Short mmCIF file of C-alpha atoms and ligand atoms in Angstrom, two decimals:
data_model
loop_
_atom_site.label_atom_id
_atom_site.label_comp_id
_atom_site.label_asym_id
_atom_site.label_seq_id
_atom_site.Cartn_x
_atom_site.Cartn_y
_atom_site.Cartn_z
CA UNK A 94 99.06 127.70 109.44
CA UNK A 95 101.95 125.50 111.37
CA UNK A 96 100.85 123.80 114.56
CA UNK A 97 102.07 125.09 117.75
CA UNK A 98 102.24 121.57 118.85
CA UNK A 99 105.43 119.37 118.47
CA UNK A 100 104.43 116.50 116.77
CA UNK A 101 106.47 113.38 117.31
CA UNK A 102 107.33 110.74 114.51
CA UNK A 103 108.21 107.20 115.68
CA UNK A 104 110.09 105.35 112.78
CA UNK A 105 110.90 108.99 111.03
CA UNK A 106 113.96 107.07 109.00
CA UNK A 107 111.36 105.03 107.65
CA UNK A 108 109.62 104.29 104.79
CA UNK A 109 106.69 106.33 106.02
CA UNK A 110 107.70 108.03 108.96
CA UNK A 111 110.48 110.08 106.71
CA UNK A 112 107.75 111.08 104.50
CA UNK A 113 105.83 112.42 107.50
CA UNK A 114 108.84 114.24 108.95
CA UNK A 115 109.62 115.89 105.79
CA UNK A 116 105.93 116.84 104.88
CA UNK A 117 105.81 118.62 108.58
CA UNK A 118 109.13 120.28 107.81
CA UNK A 119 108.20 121.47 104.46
CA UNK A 120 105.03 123.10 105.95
CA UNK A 121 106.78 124.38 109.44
CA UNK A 122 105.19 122.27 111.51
CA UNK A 123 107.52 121.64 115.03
CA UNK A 124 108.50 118.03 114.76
CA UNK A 125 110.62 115.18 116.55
CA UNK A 126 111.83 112.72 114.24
CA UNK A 127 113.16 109.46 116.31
CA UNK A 128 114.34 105.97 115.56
CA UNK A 129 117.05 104.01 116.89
CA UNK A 130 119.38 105.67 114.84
CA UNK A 131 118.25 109.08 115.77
CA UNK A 132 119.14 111.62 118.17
CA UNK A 133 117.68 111.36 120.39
CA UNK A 134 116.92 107.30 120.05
CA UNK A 135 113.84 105.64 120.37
CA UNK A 136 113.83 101.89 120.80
CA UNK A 137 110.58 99.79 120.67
CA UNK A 138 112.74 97.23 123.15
CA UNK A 139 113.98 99.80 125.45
CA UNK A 140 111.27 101.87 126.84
CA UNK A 141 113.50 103.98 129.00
CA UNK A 142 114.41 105.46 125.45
CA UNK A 143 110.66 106.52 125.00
CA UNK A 144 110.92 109.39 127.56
CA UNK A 145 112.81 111.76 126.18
CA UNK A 146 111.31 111.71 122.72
CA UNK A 147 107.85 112.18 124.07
CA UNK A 148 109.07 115.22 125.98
CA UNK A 149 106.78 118.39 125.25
CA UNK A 150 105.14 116.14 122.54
CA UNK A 151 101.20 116.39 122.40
CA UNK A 152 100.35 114.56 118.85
CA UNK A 153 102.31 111.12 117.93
CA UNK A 154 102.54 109.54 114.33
CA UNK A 155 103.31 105.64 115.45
CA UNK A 156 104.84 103.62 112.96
CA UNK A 157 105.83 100.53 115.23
CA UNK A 158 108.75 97.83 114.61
CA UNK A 159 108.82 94.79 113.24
CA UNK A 160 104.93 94.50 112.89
CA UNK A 161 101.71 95.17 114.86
CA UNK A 162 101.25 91.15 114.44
CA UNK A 163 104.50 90.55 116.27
CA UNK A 164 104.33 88.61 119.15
CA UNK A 165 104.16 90.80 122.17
CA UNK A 166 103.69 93.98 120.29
CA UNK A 167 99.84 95.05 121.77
CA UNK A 168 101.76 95.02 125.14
CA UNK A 169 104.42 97.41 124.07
CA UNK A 170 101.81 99.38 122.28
CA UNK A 171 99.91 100.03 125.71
CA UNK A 172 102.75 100.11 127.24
CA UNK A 173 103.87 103.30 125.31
CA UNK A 174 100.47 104.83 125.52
CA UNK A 175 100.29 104.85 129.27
CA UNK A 176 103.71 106.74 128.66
CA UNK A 177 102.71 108.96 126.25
CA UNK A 178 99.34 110.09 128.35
CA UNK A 179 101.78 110.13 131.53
CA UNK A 180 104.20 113.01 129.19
CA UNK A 181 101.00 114.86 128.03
CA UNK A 182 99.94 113.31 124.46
CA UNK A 183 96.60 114.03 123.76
CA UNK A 184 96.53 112.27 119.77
CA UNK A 185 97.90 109.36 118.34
CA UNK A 186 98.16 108.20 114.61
CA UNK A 187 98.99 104.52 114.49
CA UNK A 188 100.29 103.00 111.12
CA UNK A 189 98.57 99.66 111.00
CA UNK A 190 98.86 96.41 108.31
CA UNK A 191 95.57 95.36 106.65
CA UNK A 192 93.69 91.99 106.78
CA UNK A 193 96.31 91.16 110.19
CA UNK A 194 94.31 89.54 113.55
CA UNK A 195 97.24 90.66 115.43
CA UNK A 196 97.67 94.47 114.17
CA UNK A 197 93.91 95.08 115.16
CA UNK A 198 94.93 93.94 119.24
CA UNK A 199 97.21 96.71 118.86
CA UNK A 200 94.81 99.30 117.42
CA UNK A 201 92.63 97.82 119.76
CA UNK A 202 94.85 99.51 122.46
CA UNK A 203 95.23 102.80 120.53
CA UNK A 204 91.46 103.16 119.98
CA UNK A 205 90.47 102.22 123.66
CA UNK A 206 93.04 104.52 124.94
CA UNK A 207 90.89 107.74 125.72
CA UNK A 208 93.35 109.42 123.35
CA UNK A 209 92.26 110.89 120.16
CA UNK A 210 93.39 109.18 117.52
CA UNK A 211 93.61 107.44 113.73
CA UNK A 212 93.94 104.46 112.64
CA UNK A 213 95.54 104.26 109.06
CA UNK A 214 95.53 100.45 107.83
CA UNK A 215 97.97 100.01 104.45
CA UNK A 216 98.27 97.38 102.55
CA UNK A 217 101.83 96.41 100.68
CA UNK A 218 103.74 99.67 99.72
CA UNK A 219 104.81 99.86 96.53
CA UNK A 220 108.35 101.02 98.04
CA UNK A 221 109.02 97.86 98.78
CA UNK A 222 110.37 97.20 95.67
CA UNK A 223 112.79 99.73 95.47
CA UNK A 224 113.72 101.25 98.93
CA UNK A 225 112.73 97.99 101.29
CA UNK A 226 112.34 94.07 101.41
CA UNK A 227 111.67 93.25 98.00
CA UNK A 228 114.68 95.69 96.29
CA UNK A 229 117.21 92.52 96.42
CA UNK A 230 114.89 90.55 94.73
CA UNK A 231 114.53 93.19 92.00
CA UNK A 232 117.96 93.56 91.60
CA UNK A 233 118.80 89.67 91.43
CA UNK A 234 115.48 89.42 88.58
CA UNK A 235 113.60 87.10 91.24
CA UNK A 236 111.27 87.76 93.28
CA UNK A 237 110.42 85.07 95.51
CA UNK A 238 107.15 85.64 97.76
CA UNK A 239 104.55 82.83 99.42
CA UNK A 240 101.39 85.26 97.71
CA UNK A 241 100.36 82.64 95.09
CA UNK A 242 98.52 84.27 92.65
CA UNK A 243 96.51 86.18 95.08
CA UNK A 244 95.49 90.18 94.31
CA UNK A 245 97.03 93.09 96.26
CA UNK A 246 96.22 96.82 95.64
CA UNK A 247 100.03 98.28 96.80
CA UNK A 248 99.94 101.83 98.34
CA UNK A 249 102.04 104.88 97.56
CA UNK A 250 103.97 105.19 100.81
CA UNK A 251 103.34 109.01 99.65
CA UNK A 252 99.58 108.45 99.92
CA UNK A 253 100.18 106.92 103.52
CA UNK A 254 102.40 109.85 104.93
CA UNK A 255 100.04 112.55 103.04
CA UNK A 256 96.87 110.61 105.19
CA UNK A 257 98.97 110.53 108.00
CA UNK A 258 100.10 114.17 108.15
CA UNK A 259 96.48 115.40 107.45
CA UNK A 260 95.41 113.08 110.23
CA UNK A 261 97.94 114.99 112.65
CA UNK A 262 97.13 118.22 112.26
CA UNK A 263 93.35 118.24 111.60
CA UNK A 264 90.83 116.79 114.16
CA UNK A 265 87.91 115.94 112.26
CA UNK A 266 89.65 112.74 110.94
CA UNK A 267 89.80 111.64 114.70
CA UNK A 268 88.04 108.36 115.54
CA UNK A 269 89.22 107.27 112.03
CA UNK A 270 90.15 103.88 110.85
CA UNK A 271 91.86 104.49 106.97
CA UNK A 272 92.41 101.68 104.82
CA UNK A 273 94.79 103.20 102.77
CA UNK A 274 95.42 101.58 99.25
CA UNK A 275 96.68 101.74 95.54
CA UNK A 276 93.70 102.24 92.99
CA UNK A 277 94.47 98.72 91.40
CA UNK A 278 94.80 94.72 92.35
CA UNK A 279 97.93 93.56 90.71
CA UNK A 280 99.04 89.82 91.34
CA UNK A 281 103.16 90.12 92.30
CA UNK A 282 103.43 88.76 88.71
CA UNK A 283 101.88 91.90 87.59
CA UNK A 284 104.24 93.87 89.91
CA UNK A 285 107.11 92.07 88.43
CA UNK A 286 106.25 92.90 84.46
CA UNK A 287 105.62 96.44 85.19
CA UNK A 288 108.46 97.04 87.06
CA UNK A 289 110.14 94.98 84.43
CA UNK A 290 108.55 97.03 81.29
CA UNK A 291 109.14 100.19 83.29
CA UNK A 292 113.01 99.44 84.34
CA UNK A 293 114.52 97.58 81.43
CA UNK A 294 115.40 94.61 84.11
CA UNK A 295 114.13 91.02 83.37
CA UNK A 296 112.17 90.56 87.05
CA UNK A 297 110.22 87.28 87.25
CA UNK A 298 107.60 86.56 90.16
CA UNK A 299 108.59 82.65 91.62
CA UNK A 300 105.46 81.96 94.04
CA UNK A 301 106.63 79.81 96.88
CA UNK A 302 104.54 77.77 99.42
CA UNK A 303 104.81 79.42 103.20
CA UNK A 304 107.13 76.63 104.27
CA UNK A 305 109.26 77.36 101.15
CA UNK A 306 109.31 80.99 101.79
CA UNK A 307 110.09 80.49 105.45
CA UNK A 308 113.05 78.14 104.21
CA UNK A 309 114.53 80.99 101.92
CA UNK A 310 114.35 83.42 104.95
CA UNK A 311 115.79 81.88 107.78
CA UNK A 312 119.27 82.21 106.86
CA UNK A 313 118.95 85.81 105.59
CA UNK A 314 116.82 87.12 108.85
CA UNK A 315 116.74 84.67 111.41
CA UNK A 316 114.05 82.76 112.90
CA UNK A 317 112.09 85.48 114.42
CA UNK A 318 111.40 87.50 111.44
CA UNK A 319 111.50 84.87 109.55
CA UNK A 320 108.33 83.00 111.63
CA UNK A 321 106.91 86.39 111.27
CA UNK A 322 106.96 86.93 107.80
CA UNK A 323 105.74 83.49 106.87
CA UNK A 324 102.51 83.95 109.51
CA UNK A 325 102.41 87.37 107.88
CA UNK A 326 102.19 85.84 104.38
CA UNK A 327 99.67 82.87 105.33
CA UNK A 328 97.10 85.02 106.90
CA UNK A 329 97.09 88.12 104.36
CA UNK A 330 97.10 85.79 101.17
CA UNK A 331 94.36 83.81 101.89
CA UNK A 332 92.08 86.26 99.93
CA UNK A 333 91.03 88.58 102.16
CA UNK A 334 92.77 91.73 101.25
CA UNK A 335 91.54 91.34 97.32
CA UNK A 336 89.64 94.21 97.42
CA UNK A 337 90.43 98.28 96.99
CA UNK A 338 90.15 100.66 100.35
CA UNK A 339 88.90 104.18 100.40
CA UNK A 340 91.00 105.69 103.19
CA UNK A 341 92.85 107.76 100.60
CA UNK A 342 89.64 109.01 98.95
CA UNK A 343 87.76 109.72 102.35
CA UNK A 344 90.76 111.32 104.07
CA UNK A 345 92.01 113.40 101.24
CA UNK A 346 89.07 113.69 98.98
CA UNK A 347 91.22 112.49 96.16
CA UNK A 348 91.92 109.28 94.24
CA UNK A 349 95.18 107.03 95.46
CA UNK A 350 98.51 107.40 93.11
CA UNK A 351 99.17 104.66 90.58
CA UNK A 352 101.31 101.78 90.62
CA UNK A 353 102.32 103.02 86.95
CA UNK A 354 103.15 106.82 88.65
CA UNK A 355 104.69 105.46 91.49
CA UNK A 356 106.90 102.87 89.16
CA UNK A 357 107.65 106.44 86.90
CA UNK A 358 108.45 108.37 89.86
CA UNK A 359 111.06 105.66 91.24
CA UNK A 360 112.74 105.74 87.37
CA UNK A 361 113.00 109.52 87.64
CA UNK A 362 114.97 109.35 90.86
CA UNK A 363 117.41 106.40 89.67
CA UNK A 364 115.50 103.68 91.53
CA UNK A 365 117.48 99.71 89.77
CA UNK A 366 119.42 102.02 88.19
CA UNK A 367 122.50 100.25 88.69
CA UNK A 368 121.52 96.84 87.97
CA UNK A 369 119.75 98.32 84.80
N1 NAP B 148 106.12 97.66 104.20
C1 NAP B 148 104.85 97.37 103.99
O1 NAP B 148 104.43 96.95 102.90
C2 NAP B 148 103.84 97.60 105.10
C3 NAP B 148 102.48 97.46 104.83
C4 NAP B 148 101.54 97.72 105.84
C5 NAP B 148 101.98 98.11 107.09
N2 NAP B 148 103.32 98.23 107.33
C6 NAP B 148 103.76 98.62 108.68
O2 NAP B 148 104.40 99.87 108.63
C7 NAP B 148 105.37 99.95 109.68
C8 NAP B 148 106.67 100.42 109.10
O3 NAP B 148 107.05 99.56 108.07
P1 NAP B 148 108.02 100.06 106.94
O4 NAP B 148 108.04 99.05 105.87
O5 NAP B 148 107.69 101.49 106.64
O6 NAP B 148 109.40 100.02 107.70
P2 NAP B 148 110.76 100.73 107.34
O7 NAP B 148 110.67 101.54 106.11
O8 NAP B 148 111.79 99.64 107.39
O9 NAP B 148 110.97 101.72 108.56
C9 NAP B 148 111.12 101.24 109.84
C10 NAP B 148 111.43 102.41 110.76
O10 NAP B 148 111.40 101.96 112.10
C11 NAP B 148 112.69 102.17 112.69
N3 NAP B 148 112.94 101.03 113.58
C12 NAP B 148 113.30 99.77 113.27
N4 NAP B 148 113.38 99.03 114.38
C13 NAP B 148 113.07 99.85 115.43
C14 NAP B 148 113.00 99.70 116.83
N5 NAP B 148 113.27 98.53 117.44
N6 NAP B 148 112.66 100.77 117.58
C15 NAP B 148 112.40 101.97 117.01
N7 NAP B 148 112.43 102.18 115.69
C16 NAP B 148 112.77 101.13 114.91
C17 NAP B 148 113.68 102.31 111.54
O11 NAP B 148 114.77 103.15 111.84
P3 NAP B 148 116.07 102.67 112.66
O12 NAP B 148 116.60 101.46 111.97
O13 NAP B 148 116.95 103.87 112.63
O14 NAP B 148 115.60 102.37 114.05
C18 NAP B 148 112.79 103.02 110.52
O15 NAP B 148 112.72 104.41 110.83
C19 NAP B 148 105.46 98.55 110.32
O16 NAP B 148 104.66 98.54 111.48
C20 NAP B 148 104.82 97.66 109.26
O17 NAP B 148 104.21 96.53 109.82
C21 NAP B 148 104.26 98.00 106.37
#
């Protein structure tokens, strides 16, 4: 039955956050979509934007901007909490990054909060490769990353939004930390041949060292993002993430979508097409 409650999603143009807003609209649910480009706007740098998206608002799917492991991002995150409380939010459901030191000070904030809430920890989204960072690099055949040769299981951003909505609008997943991932490790040299065998495009994997990788960045992002992704890179390749997560299977009762499905799904819906 739809909720009563208007649910607000932070980052709703997003890779995640749209999936959320659309699952709540297909099933009736009363929703506020915001980003900076929304109406109204909701800036991560401009809390006096925060306000008026959080008005009448009792549940909150947080998908936060750059990165939980930014510098200065726990502060904003408790900064927004005290707001949300102050405007009457009772729940929150954080998106978080797996394996990062710095994403678990901000859930740290969430899950200290008094708030109900739920964590849901992804690792890399397969969507990456064709509707975020790594669709240049798909398109130009290279795909330049500092991951060395290390495992990742990539998540369906469908998987994440599906664990998110059923996270929002059903209680007994409060208290929850989800780590959310694909049913498979795949190197990014796996990535690259099935995306490869499953496009028609000749991608190649080039690993590059983290001062490499920073190197390639800088001029495309700027030294900001660029620092972050590099410290992003170090930390998460070092091994740690080579292993599967249940969240999928605990929250949904279900087994995570394949990289092969997802890499299918993309093809159906004219993902490379051009370059192909
Ligand atoms: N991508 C991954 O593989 C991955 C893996 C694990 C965790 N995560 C985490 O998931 C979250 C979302 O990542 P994503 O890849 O889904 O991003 P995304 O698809 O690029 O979406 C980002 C969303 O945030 C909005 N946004 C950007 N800057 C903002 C700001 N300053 N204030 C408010 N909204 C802002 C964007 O819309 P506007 O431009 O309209 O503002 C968009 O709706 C991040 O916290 C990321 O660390 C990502």
């Amino acid at each position: 039955m739809p909720s009563t409650k208007t649910i607000l999603v932070v980052g709703a143009t997003g890779k995640v956050g749209s999936r959320v807003a659309a699952r709540l609209a297909e099933h009736g649910h009363a929703h506020r979509a915001v980003s900076r480009s929304t109406t109204p706007s909701f800036d991560w740098e401009n809390p006096e934007s925060w306000a008026k998206a959080l008005e009448a608002v009792q549940v909150a799917f947080v998908s936060f901007m750059p990165d939980l492991a930014a510098q200065g991002a726990p502060e904003i995150i408790e900064q927004f909490i005290a707001t949300a409380k102050a405007a009457g939010v009772r729940k929150i459901v954080l998106l978080s990054a797996r394996g990062e030191h710095g994403a678990e000070l901000s859930e740290n904030k969430v899950r200290q909060s008094g708030l109900d809430h739920v964590v849901v920890r992804a690792s890399w989204f397969n969507q990456n490769f064709d509707e975020g960072m790594f669709l240049p690099s798909v398109l130009s055949g290279t795909l330049a990353m500092a991951a060395g040769d290390k495992l990742e299981p990539f998540v369906d951003a469908d998987d994440i939004a599906d664990v998110a909505v059923a996270s929002l609008l059903d209680n007994r997943h409060n208290g929850e930390i989800y780590e959310v991932t694909g049913p498979r490790l795949l190197t990014f040299a796996d990535a690259a041949s099935e995306i490869s065998a499953a496009s028609g495009l000749d991608v190649a994997y080039v690993p590059l060292s983290v001062t490499e990788f920073h190197a390639a960045l800088l001029p495309v992002v700027g030294q900001d993002d660029a620092n972050l992704m590099a410290n992003i890179c170090a930390e998460l390749f070092d091994g740690r993430n080579e292993r599967l997560g249940d969240g999928v299977q605990r929250a949904l009762g279900r087994e995570p979508r394949d990289f092969g499905e997802y890499l299918q799904r993309a093809m159906a819906g004219g993902a490379w097409q051009a370059a192909a």
